[in-house]
PDB file of N, CA and C in Angstrom:
ATOM      1  N   UNK K   1     -71.907  99.031 -86.194  1.00  0.00           N
ATOM      2  CA  UNK K   1     -71.837  99.449 -84.717  1.00  0.00           C
ATOM      3  C   UNK K   1     -72.001  98.935 -83.801  1.00  0.00           C
ATOM      4  N   UNK K   2     -71.990  99.711 -82.719  1.00  0.00           N
ATOM      5  CA  UNK K   2     -71.227  99.163 -80.898  1.00  0.00           C
ATOM      6  C   UNK K   2     -73.474  98.617 -80.121  1.00  0.00           C
ATOM      7  N   UNK K   3     -73.436  98.103 -79.675  1.00  0.00           N
ATOM      8  CA  UNK K   3     -74.218  98.005 -79.253  1.00  0.00           C
ATOM      9  C   UNK K   3     -74.043  98.157 -77.928  1.00  0.00           C
ATOM     10  N   UNK K   4     -75.254  99.007 -76.754  1.00  0.00           N
ATOM     11  CA  UNK K   4     -75.080  99.549 -74.543  1.00  0.00           C
ATOM     12  C   UNK K   4     -74.357  97.599 -74.166  1.00  0.00           C
ATOM     13  N   UNK K   5     -74.946  96.886 -75.109  1.00  0.00           N
ATOM     14  CA  UNK K   5     -75.574  95.585 -74.523  1.00  0.00           C
ATOM     15  C   UNK K   5     -73.760  95.149 -74.015  1.00  0.00           C
ATOM     16  N   UNK K   6     -72.673  95.275 -74.847  1.00  0.00           N
ATOM     17  CA  UNK K   6     -71.342  94.451 -75.435  1.00  0.00           C
ATOM     18  C   UNK K   6     -70.575  95.034 -73.786  1.00  0.00           C
ATOM     19  N   UNK K   7     -70.210  94.538 -72.969  1.00  0.00           N
ATOM     20  CA  UNK K   7     -69.309  95.227 -71.999  1.00  0.00           C
ATOM     21  C   UNK K   7     -68.833  96.649 -71.659  1.00  0.00           C
ATOM     22  N   UNK K   8     -68.844  96.655 -72.974  1.00  0.00           N
ATOM     23  CA  UNK K   8     -67.511  97.169 -73.494  1.00  0.00           C
ATOM     24  C   UNK K   8     -67.341  98.996 -74.805  1.00  0.00           C
ATOM     25  N   UNK K   9     -68.502  99.354 -73.540  1.00  0.00           N
ATOM     26  CA  UNK K   9     -69.385 100.549 -74.737  1.00  0.00           C
ATOM     27  C   UNK K   9     -68.645 102.071 -75.667  1.00  0.00           C
ATOM     28  N   UNK K  10     -68.961 102.733 -75.592  1.00  0.00           N
ATOM     29  CA  UNK K  10     -68.747 103.583 -75.482  1.00  0.00           C
ATOM     30  C   UNK K  10     -67.896 104.633 -74.695  1.00  0.00           C
ATOM     31  N   UNK K  11     -67.414 104.182 -73.710  1.00  0.00           N
ATOM     32  CA  UNK K  11     -66.209 104.702 -72.758  1.00  0.00           C
ATOM     33  C   UNK K  11     -64.573 104.185 -72.912  1.00  0.00           C
ATOM     34  N   UNK K  12     -64.573 102.591 -73.569  1.00  0.00           N
ATOM     35  CA  UNK K  12     -63.597 101.527 -74.729  1.00  0.00           C
ATOM     36  C   UNK K  12     -63.316 102.390 -75.583  1.00  0.00           C
ATOM     37  N   UNK K  13     -63.899 103.175 -76.839  1.00  0.00           N
ATOM     38  CA  UNK K  13     -63.266 103.790 -77.047  1.00  0.00           C
ATOM     39  C   UNK K  13     -62.079 104.983 -77.329  1.00  0.00           C
ATOM     40  N   UNK K  14     -60.819 105.070 -78.649  1.00  0.00           N
ATOM     41  CA  UNK K  14     -61.215 106.109 -78.590  1.00  0.00           C
ATOM     42  C   UNK K  14     -61.652 107.874 -78.073  1.00  0.00           C
ATOM     43  N   UNK K  15     -62.573 107.655 -78.881  1.00  0.00           N
ATOM     44  CA  UNK K  15     -62.732 109.147 -78.743  1.00  0.00           C
ATOM     45  C   UNK K  15     -63.437 109.194 -77.199  1.00  0.00           C
ATOM     46  N   UNK K  16     -63.804 108.297 -76.167  1.00  0.00           N
ATOM     47  CA  UNK K  16     -64.295 107.815 -75.244  1.00  0.00           C
ATOM     48  C   UNK K  16     -63.122 107.924 -74.351  1.00  0.00           C
ATOM     49  N   UNK K  17     -61.767 107.827 -74.410  1.00  0.00           N
ATOM     50  CA  UNK K  17     -61.171 107.257 -74.069  1.00  0.00           C
ATOM     51  C   UNK K  17     -60.591 109.215 -73.337  1.00  0.00           C
ATOM     52  N   UNK K  18     -60.932 109.699 -74.658  1.00  0.00           N
ATOM     53  CA  UNK K  18     -60.322 111.284 -75.017  1.00  0.00           C
ATOM     54  C   UNK K  18     -61.446 111.585 -73.646  1.00  0.00           C
ATOM     55  N   UNK K  19     -62.571 112.177 -74.585  1.00  0.00           N
ATOM     56  CA  UNK K  19     -63.862 112.277 -73.599  1.00  0.00           C
ATOM     57  C   UNK K  19     -63.061 112.670 -71.995  1.00  0.00           C
ATOM     58  N   UNK K  20     -63.182 111.141 -71.202  1.00  0.00           N
ATOM     59  CA  UNK K  20     -63.357 110.875 -70.467  1.00  0.00           C
ATOM     60  C   UNK K  20     -61.179 112.029 -69.156  1.00  0.00           C
ATOM     61  N   UNK K  21     -60.482 111.878 -70.427  1.00  0.00           N
ATOM     62  CA  UNK K  21     -59.073 111.773 -69.988  1.00  0.00           C
ATOM     63  C   UNK K  21     -59.105 113.272 -70.944  1.00  0.00           C
ATOM     64  N   UNK K  22     -60.234 114.059 -70.837  1.00  0.00           N
ATOM     65  CA  UNK K  22     -61.279 115.347 -70.690  1.00  0.00           C
ATOM     66  C   UNK K  22     -61.391 116.192 -69.578  1.00  0.00           C
ATOM     67  N   UNK K  23     -62.050 115.085 -68.767  1.00  0.00           N
ATOM     68  CA  UNK K  23     -62.553 115.529 -67.919  1.00  0.00           C
ATOM     69  C   UNK K  23     -61.934 115.241 -66.266  1.00  0.00           C
ATOM     70  N   UNK K  24     -61.241 114.896 -66.719  1.00  0.00           N
ATOM     71  CA  UNK K  24     -60.273 113.844 -65.968  1.00  0.00           C
ATOM     72  C   UNK K  24     -59.655 114.832 -65.322  1.00  0.00           C
ATOM     73  N   UNK K  25     -59.067 115.289 -66.670  1.00  0.00           N
ATOM     74  CA  UNK K  25     -57.100 116.610 -66.491  1.00  0.00           C
ATOM     75  C   UNK K  25     -57.398 118.019 -66.154  1.00  0.00           C
ATOM     76  N   UNK K  26     -59.374 118.320 -65.880  1.00  0.00           N
ATOM     77  CA  UNK K  26     -60.232 119.874 -65.922  1.00  0.00           C
ATOM     78  C   UNK K  26     -59.798 119.033 -64.050  1.00  0.00           C
ATOM     79  N   UNK K  27     -60.649 117.581 -63.633  1.00  0.00           N
ATOM     80  CA  UNK K  27     -60.761 117.281 -62.218  1.00  0.00           C
ATOM     81  C   UNK K  27     -60.059 117.058 -61.121  1.00  0.00           C
ATOM     82  N   UNK K  28     -58.943 116.688 -62.354  1.00  0.00           N
ATOM     83  CA  UNK K  28     -57.705 115.736 -61.325  1.00  0.00           C
ATOM     84  C   UNK K  28     -57.073 116.886 -60.139  1.00  0.00           C
ATOM     85  N   UNK K  29     -56.782 118.225 -61.416  1.00  0.00           N
ATOM     86  CA  UNK K  29     -56.100 119.079 -60.810  1.00  0.00           C
ATOM     87  C   UNK K  29     -55.927 119.594 -59.732  1.00  0.00           C
ATOM     88  N   UNK K  30     -57.525 120.718 -59.506  1.00  0.00           N
ATOM     89  CA  UNK K  30     -58.221 120.746 -58.361  1.00  0.00           C
ATOM     90  C   UNK K  30     -58.630 120.198 -57.092  1.00  0.00           C
ATOM     91  N   UNK K  31     -58.752 118.726 -57.719  1.00  0.00           N
ATOM     92  CA  UNK K  31     -58.836 117.844 -56.103  1.00  0.00           C
ATOM     93  C   UNK K  31     -58.180 117.023 -55.605  1.00  0.00           C
ATOM     94  N   UNK K  32     -57.248 117.206 -56.594  1.00  0.00           N
ATOM     95  CA  UNK K  32     -56.167 117.060 -55.736  1.00  0.00           C
ATOM     96  C   UNK K  32     -55.365 117.954 -54.764  1.00  0.00           C
ATOM     97  N   UNK K  33     -55.288 118.619 -55.601  1.00  0.00           N
ATOM     98  CA  UNK K  33     -54.437 120.063 -54.341  1.00  0.00           C
ATOM     99  C   UNK K  33     -55.705 120.295 -53.427  1.00  0.00           C
ATOM    100  N   UNK K  34     -56.730 119.636 -52.954  1.00  0.00           N
ATOM    101  CA  UNK K  34     -57.788 120.184 -51.714  1.00  0.00           C
ATOM    102  C   UNK K  34     -56.740 118.900 -50.936  1.00  0.00           C
ATOM    103  N   UNK K  35     -57.138 118.079 -51.896  1.00  0.00           N
ATOM    104  CA  UNK K  35     -56.878 116.402 -51.016  1.00  0.00           C
ATOM    105  C   UNK K  35     -54.808 116.785 -50.207  1.00  0.00           C
ATOM    106  N   UNK K  36     -54.195 117.111 -51.034  1.00  0.00           N
ATOM    107  CA  UNK K  36     -53.119 117.077 -50.564  1.00  0.00           C
ATOM    108  C   UNK K  36     -52.303 118.357 -49.428  1.00  0.00           C
ATOM    109  N   UNK K  37     -53.599 119.929 -50.404  1.00  0.00           N
ATOM    110  CA  UNK K  37     -53.574 120.478 -49.227  1.00  0.00           C
ATOM    111  C   UNK K  37     -54.021 119.697 -47.612  1.00  0.00           C
ATOM    112  N   UNK K  38     -55.163 119.895 -47.965  1.00  0.00           N
ATOM    113  CA  UNK K  38     -55.416 118.914 -46.192  1.00  0.00           C
ATOM    114  C   UNK K  38     -55.392 118.072 -45.894  1.00  0.00           C
ATOM    115  N   UNK K  39     -54.748 117.610 -46.256  1.00  0.00           N
ATOM    116  CA  UNK K  39     -53.550 115.521 -45.632  1.00  0.00           C
ATOM    117  C   UNK K  39     -51.942 116.271 -45.893  1.00  0.00           C
ATOM    118  N   UNK K  40     -52.186 117.825 -45.402  1.00  0.00           N
ATOM    119  CA  UNK K  40     -50.806 118.207 -45.951  1.00  0.00           C
ATOM    120  C   UNK K  40     -49.773 117.997 -46.214  1.00  0.00           C
ATOM    121  N   UNK K  41     -50.215 117.425 -46.584  1.00  0.00           N
ATOM    122  CA  UNK K  41     -48.672 116.570 -47.821  1.00  0.00           C
ATOM    123  C   UNK K  41     -47.335 117.655 -48.723  1.00  0.00           C
ATOM    124  N   UNK K  42     -46.464 118.156 -48.429  1.00  0.00           N
ATOM    125  CA  UNK K  42     -45.841 119.044 -48.697  1.00  0.00           C
ATOM    126  C   UNK K  42     -45.611 118.531 -49.998  1.00  0.00           C
ATOM    127  N   UNK K  43     -45.773 119.203 -50.789  1.00  0.00           N
ATOM    128  CA  UNK K  43     -45.363 118.499 -52.739  1.00  0.00           C
ATOM    129  C   UNK K  43     -45.029 120.265 -53.681  1.00  0.00           C
ATOM    130  N   UNK K  44     -44.816 120.238 -54.685  1.00  0.00           N
ATOM    131  CA  UNK K  44     -44.461 120.456 -55.458  1.00  0.00           C
ATOM    132  C   UNK K  44     -46.066 120.923 -56.003  1.00  0.00           C
ATOM    133  N   UNK K  45     -46.045 121.823 -56.616  1.00  0.00           N
ATOM    134  CA  UNK K  45     -47.194 123.003 -57.300  1.00  0.00           C
ATOM    135  C   UNK K  45     -47.048 121.674 -58.523  1.00  0.00           C
ATOM    136  N   UNK K  46     -48.417 120.805 -58.800  1.00  0.00           N
ATOM    137  CA  UNK K  46     -49.296 120.630 -59.320  1.00  0.00           C
ATOM    138  C   UNK K  46     -49.780 120.900 -60.637  1.00  0.00           C
ATOM    139  N   UNK K  47     -48.604 121.085 -61.990  1.00  0.00           N
ATOM    140  CA  UNK K  47     -49.336 122.365 -63.147  1.00  0.00           C
ATOM    141  C   UNK K  47     -50.137 121.909 -64.061  1.00  0.00           C
ATOM    142  N   UNK K  48     -50.884 122.251 -64.398  1.00  0.00           N
ATOM    143  CA  UNK K  48     -51.953 121.836 -65.507  1.00  0.00           C
ATOM    144  C   UNK K  48     -51.663 120.654 -67.000  1.00  0.00           C
ATOM    145  N   UNK K  49     -50.043 121.386 -66.978  1.00  0.00           N
ATOM    146  CA  UNK K  49     -49.579 120.130 -68.416  1.00  0.00           C
ATOM    147  C   UNK K  49     -49.625 118.477 -66.947  1.00  0.00           C
ATOM    148  N   UNK K  50     -49.026 118.770 -65.741  1.00  0.00           N
ATOM    149  CA  UNK K  50     -49.376 117.034 -65.426  1.00  0.00           C
ATOM    150  C   UNK K  50     -50.787 116.203 -65.573  1.00  0.00           C
ATOM    151  N   UNK K  51     -51.876 117.341 -65.237  1.00  0.00           N
ATOM    152  CA  UNK K  51     -52.330 116.945 -64.805  1.00  0.00           C
ATOM    153  C   UNK K  51     -53.424 116.165 -65.899  1.00  0.00           C
ATOM    154  N   UNK K  52     -53.354 116.283 -66.864  1.00  0.00           N
ATOM    155  CA  UNK K  52     -54.014 116.580 -68.725  1.00  0.00           C
ATOM    156  C   UNK K  52     -52.734 115.172 -69.010  1.00  0.00           C
ATOM    157  N   UNK K  53     -51.216 115.221 -68.706  1.00  0.00           N
ATOM    158  CA  UNK K  53     -50.150 114.314 -68.882  1.00  0.00           C
ATOM    159  C   UNK K  53     -50.880 112.711 -68.447  1.00  0.00           C
ATOM    160  N   UNK K  54     -50.728 113.186 -66.614  1.00  0.00           N
ATOM    161  CA  UNK K  54     -51.696 111.508 -65.882  1.00  0.00           C
ATOM    162  C   UNK K  54     -52.791 111.604 -66.585  1.00  0.00           C
ATOM    163  N   UNK K  55     -53.849 111.447 -66.906  1.00  0.00           N
ATOM    164  CA  UNK K  55     -55.574 111.825 -67.645  1.00  0.00           C
ATOM    165  C   UNK K  55     -54.836 110.936 -68.495  1.00  0.00           C
ATOM    166  N   UNK K  56     -54.095 111.718 -69.917  1.00  0.00           N
ATOM    167  CA  UNK K  56     -54.025 111.325 -71.026  1.00  0.00           C
ATOM    168  C   UNK K  56     -54.242 110.134 -71.031  1.00  0.00           C
ATOM    169  N   UNK K  57     -53.180 109.511 -69.990  1.00  0.00           N
ATOM    170  CA  UNK K  57     -52.221 108.201 -70.320  1.00  0.00           C
ATOM    171  C   UNK K  57     -52.513 107.525 -69.843  1.00  0.00           C
ATOM    172  N   UNK K  58     -53.264 108.412 -68.382  1.00  0.00           N
ATOM    173  CA  UNK K  58     -53.802 106.069 -67.512  1.00  0.00           C
ATOM    174  C   UNK K  58     -55.423 105.831 -68.588  1.00  0.00           C
ATOM    175  N   UNK K  59     -55.696 107.213 -69.406  1.00  0.00           N
ATOM    176  CA  UNK K  59     -56.838 106.542 -70.012  1.00  0.00           C
ATOM    177  C   UNK K  59     -56.972 106.190 -70.645  1.00  0.00           C
ATOM    178  N   UNK K  60     -55.533 106.584 -72.537  1.00  0.00           N
ATOM    179  CA  UNK K  60     -55.416 105.551 -72.952  1.00  0.00           C
ATOM    180  C   UNK K  60     -54.037 104.314 -73.119  1.00  0.00           C
ATOM    181  N   UNK K  61     -53.809 104.365 -72.215  1.00  0.00           N
ATOM    182  CA  UNK K  61     -53.302 102.806 -71.954  1.00  0.00           C
ATOM    183  C   UNK K  61     -54.587 101.937 -71.641  1.00  0.00           C
ATOM    184  N   UNK K  62     -55.176 102.290 -70.197  1.00  0.00           N
ATOM    185  CA  UNK K  62     -56.472 101.721 -70.892  1.00  0.00           C
ATOM    186  C   UNK K  62     -57.152 100.655 -71.729  1.00  0.00           C
ATOM    187  N   UNK K  63     -57.203 102.164 -72.472  1.00  0.00           N
ATOM    188  CA  UNK K  63     -57.791 101.862 -74.352  1.00  0.00           C
ATOM    189  C   UNK K  63     -57.550 100.595 -74.530  1.00  0.00           C
ATOM    190  N   UNK K  64     -55.418 100.221 -74.608  1.00  0.00           N
ATOM    191  CA  UNK K  64     -55.079 100.003 -76.059  1.00  0.00           C
ATOM    192  C   UNK K  64     -54.978  98.145 -75.092  1.00  0.00           C
ATOM    193  N   UNK K  65     -54.424  98.467 -73.612  1.00  0.00           N
ATOM    194  CA  UNK K  65     -54.568  97.479 -72.735  1.00  0.00           C
ATOM    195  C   UNK K  65     -55.082  96.626 -73.015  1.00  0.00           C
ATOM    196  N   UNK K  66     -57.073  96.806 -72.578  1.00  0.00           N
ATOM    197  CA  UNK K  66     -58.095  96.316 -73.247  1.00  0.00           C
ATOM    198  C   UNK K  66     -58.503  95.782 -74.456  1.00  0.00           C
ATOM    199  N   UNK K  67     -57.943  96.426 -75.364  1.00  0.00           N
ATOM    200  CA  UNK K  67     -57.907  95.994 -76.636  1.00  0.00           C
ATOM    201  C   UNK K  67     -56.626  94.788 -77.631  1.00  0.00           C
ATOM    202  N   UNK K  68     -56.327  94.804 -75.448  1.00  0.00           N
ATOM    203  CA  UNK K  68     -55.662  94.067 -76.380  1.00  0.00           C
ATOM    204  C   UNK K  68     -55.647  92.090 -75.259  1.00  0.00           C
ATOM    205  N   UNK K  69     -56.399  92.700 -74.754  1.00  0.00           N
ATOM    206  CA  UNK K  69     -58.051  91.489 -74.377  1.00  0.00           C
ATOM    207  C   UNK K  69     -59.159  91.238 -74.374  1.00  0.00           C
ATOM    208  N   UNK K  70     -59.379  92.585 -75.213  1.00  0.00           N
ATOM    209  CA  UNK K  70     -61.043  92.137 -75.256  1.00  0.00           C
ATOM    210  C   UNK K  70     -61.484  92.030 -76.180  1.00  0.00           C
ATOM    211  N   UNK K  71     -62.715  91.068 -76.923  1.00  0.00           N
ATOM    212  CA  UNK K  71     -62.614  90.828 -77.982  1.00  0.00           C
ATOM    213  C   UNK K  71     -64.136  91.769 -78.218  1.00  0.00           C
ATOM    214  N   UNK K  72     -64.916  92.421 -77.669  1.00  0.00           N
ATOM    215  CA  UNK K  72     -66.073  92.768 -78.219  1.00  0.00           C
ATOM    216  C   UNK K  72     -65.511  94.530 -78.383  1.00  0.00           C
ATOM    217  N   UNK K  73     -64.693  95.302 -78.203  1.00  0.00           N
ATOM    218  CA  UNK K  73     -64.081  97.466 -78.117  1.00  0.00           C
ATOM    219  C   UNK K  73     -63.756  96.542 -79.586  1.00  0.00           C
ATOM    220  N   UNK K  74     -63.816  98.587 -79.543  1.00  0.00           N
ATOM    221  CA  UNK K  74     -64.073  99.441 -81.083  1.00  0.00           C
ATOM    222  C   UNK K  74     -62.667  99.771 -80.794  1.00  0.00           C
ATOM    223  N   UNK K  75     -61.378  99.415 -80.573  1.00  0.00           N
ATOM    224  CA  UNK K  75     -60.152 100.570 -79.632  1.00  0.00           C
ATOM    225  C   UNK K  75     -60.855 101.609 -80.522  1.00  0.00           C
ATOM    226  N   UNK K  76     -60.699 101.651 -81.687  1.00  0.00           N
ATOM    227  CA  UNK K  76     -60.545 103.438 -82.576  1.00  0.00           C
ATOM    228  C   UNK K  76     -60.991 103.684 -82.408  1.00  0.00           C
ATOM    229  N   UNK K  77     -62.664 103.304 -82.394  1.00  0.00           N
ATOM    230  CA  UNK K  77     -63.593 104.000 -82.990  1.00  0.00           C
ATOM    231  C   UNK K  77     -63.491 105.768 -82.724  1.00  0.00           C
ATOM    232  N   UNK K  78     -64.093 106.406 -83.796  1.00  0.00           N
ATOM    233  CA  UNK K  78     -64.818 106.123 -84.983  1.00  0.00           C
ATOM    234  C   UNK K  78     -64.254 106.501 -85.707  1.00  0.00           C
ATOM    235  N   UNK K  79     -62.431 106.426 -86.003  1.00  0.00           N
ATOM    236  CA  UNK K  79     -61.849 106.305 -87.001  1.00  0.00           C
ATOM    237  C   UNK K  79     -61.483 104.438 -87.547  1.00  0.00           C
ATOM    238  N   UNK K  80     -62.418 103.373 -86.641  1.00  0.00           N
ATOM    239  CA  UNK K  80     -61.885 102.407 -87.692  1.00  0.00           C
ATOM    240  C   UNK K  80     -63.512 101.843 -86.384  1.00  0.00           C
ATOM    241  N   UNK K  81     -64.388 100.396 -87.049  1.00  0.00           N
ATOM    242  CA  UNK K  81     -65.020  99.667 -86.507  1.00  0.00           C
ATOM    243  C   UNK K  81     -64.135  98.229 -86.366  1.00  0.00           C
ATOM    244  N   UNK K  82     -63.026  97.205 -86.231  1.00  0.00           N
ATOM    245  CA  UNK K  82     -62.690  96.910 -85.509  1.00  0.00           C
ATOM    246  C   UNK K  82     -61.259  97.159 -85.117  1.00  0.00           C
ATOM    247  N   UNK K  83     -60.836  95.729 -83.993  1.00  0.00           N
ATOM    248  CA  UNK K  83     -60.259  96.128 -82.763  1.00  0.00           C
ATOM    249  C   UNK K  83     -58.997  95.863 -83.348  1.00  0.00           C
ATOM    250  N   UNK K  84     -57.989  96.155 -84.223  1.00  0.00           N
ATOM    251  CA  UNK K  84     -57.109  95.323 -84.623  1.00  0.00           C
ATOM    252  C   UNK K  84     -55.521  95.212 -83.580  1.00  0.00           C
ATOM    253  N   UNK K  85     -56.196  95.306 -82.214  1.00  0.00           N
ATOM    254  CA  UNK K  85     -55.085  95.727 -81.356  1.00  0.00           C
ATOM    255  C   UNK K  85     -54.879  94.247 -80.057  1.00  0.00           C
ATOM    256  N   UNK K  86     -56.114  93.159 -81.113  1.00  0.00           N
ATOM    257  CA  UNK K  86     -56.881  91.985 -80.055  1.00  0.00           C
ATOM    258  C   UNK K  86     -56.030  89.874 -80.131  1.00  0.00           C
ATOM    259  N   UNK K  87     -55.842  90.337 -79.711  1.00  0.00           N
ATOM    260  CA  UNK K  87     -54.040  88.784 -79.128  1.00  0.00           C
ATOM    261  C   UNK K  87     -53.116  90.029 -79.573  1.00  0.00           C
ATOM    262  N   UNK K  88     -53.044  90.779 -80.105  1.00  0.00           N
ATOM    263  CA  UNK K  88     -51.467  91.210 -79.673  1.00  0.00           C
ATOM    264  C   UNK K  88     -50.576  90.857 -78.837  1.00  0.00           C
ATOM    265  N   UNK K  89     -50.894  90.317 -78.456  1.00  0.00           N
ATOM    266  CA  UNK K  89     -50.039  89.794 -77.450  1.00  0.00           C
ATOM    267  C   UNK K  89     -50.789  88.422 -76.745  1.00  0.00           C
ATOM    268  N   UNK K  90     -51.413  87.046 -76.022  1.00  0.00           N
ATOM    269  CA  UNK K  90     -51.080  85.893 -74.506  1.00  0.00           C
ATOM    270  C   UNK K  90     -51.497  86.731 -74.089  1.00  0.00           C
ATOM    271  N   UNK K  91     -52.811  86.151 -73.046  1.00  0.00           N
ATOM    272  CA  UNK K  91     -53.368  87.530 -72.012  1.00  0.00           C
ATOM    273  C   UNK K  91     -52.514  86.667 -70.960  1.00  0.00           C
ATOM    274  N   UNK K  92     -51.100  85.820 -70.870  1.00  0.00           N
ATOM    275  CA  UNK K  92     -50.454  85.733 -70.147  1.00  0.00           C
ATOM    276  C   UNK K  92     -49.194  86.529 -69.980  1.00  0.00           C
ATOM    277  N   UNK K  93     -49.056  86.916 -71.633  1.00  0.00           N
ATOM    278  CA  UNK K  93     -48.266  87.928 -71.824  1.00  0.00           C
ATOM    279  C   UNK K  93     -48.354  89.788 -71.119  1.00  0.00           C
ATOM    280  N   UNK K  94     -49.501  89.636 -71.199  1.00  0.00           N
ATOM    281  CA  UNK K  94     -50.230  91.169 -71.192  1.00  0.00           C
ATOM    282  C   UNK K  94     -50.171  91.261 -70.092  1.00  0.00           C
ATOM    283  N   UNK K  95     -50.428  90.285 -69.185  1.00  0.00           N
ATOM    284  CA  UNK K  95     -50.283  90.601 -67.546  1.00  0.00           C
ATOM    285  C   UNK K  95     -49.256  90.436 -66.728  1.00  0.00           C
ATOM    286  N   UNK K  96     -47.920  89.886 -68.403  1.00  0.00           N
ATOM    287  CA  UNK K  96     -46.530  90.208 -67.320  1.00  0.00           C
ATOM    288  C   UNK K  96     -45.958  91.502 -67.475  1.00  0.00           C
TER     289      UNK K  96
END
């Protein structure tokens, strides 16, 4: 069972990453378009597919990289309580 006093709580689980990725995908497109329009940056239209792809790639890659580095994570919760990624690479290898 996860304890909220841990550094990496529910936001650093598979369920949390999917939830955060979904929110980021939903707000990423309109916010990005508004800022780019305000700055008058020429661009191709931003698609919903691009918004959600970027959001999920960002949250899930963060989840995996943190899982390798931090022992307090339950990366695959709710599917599993263990962190099978811990020490998959050494910290110097991870930083490279």
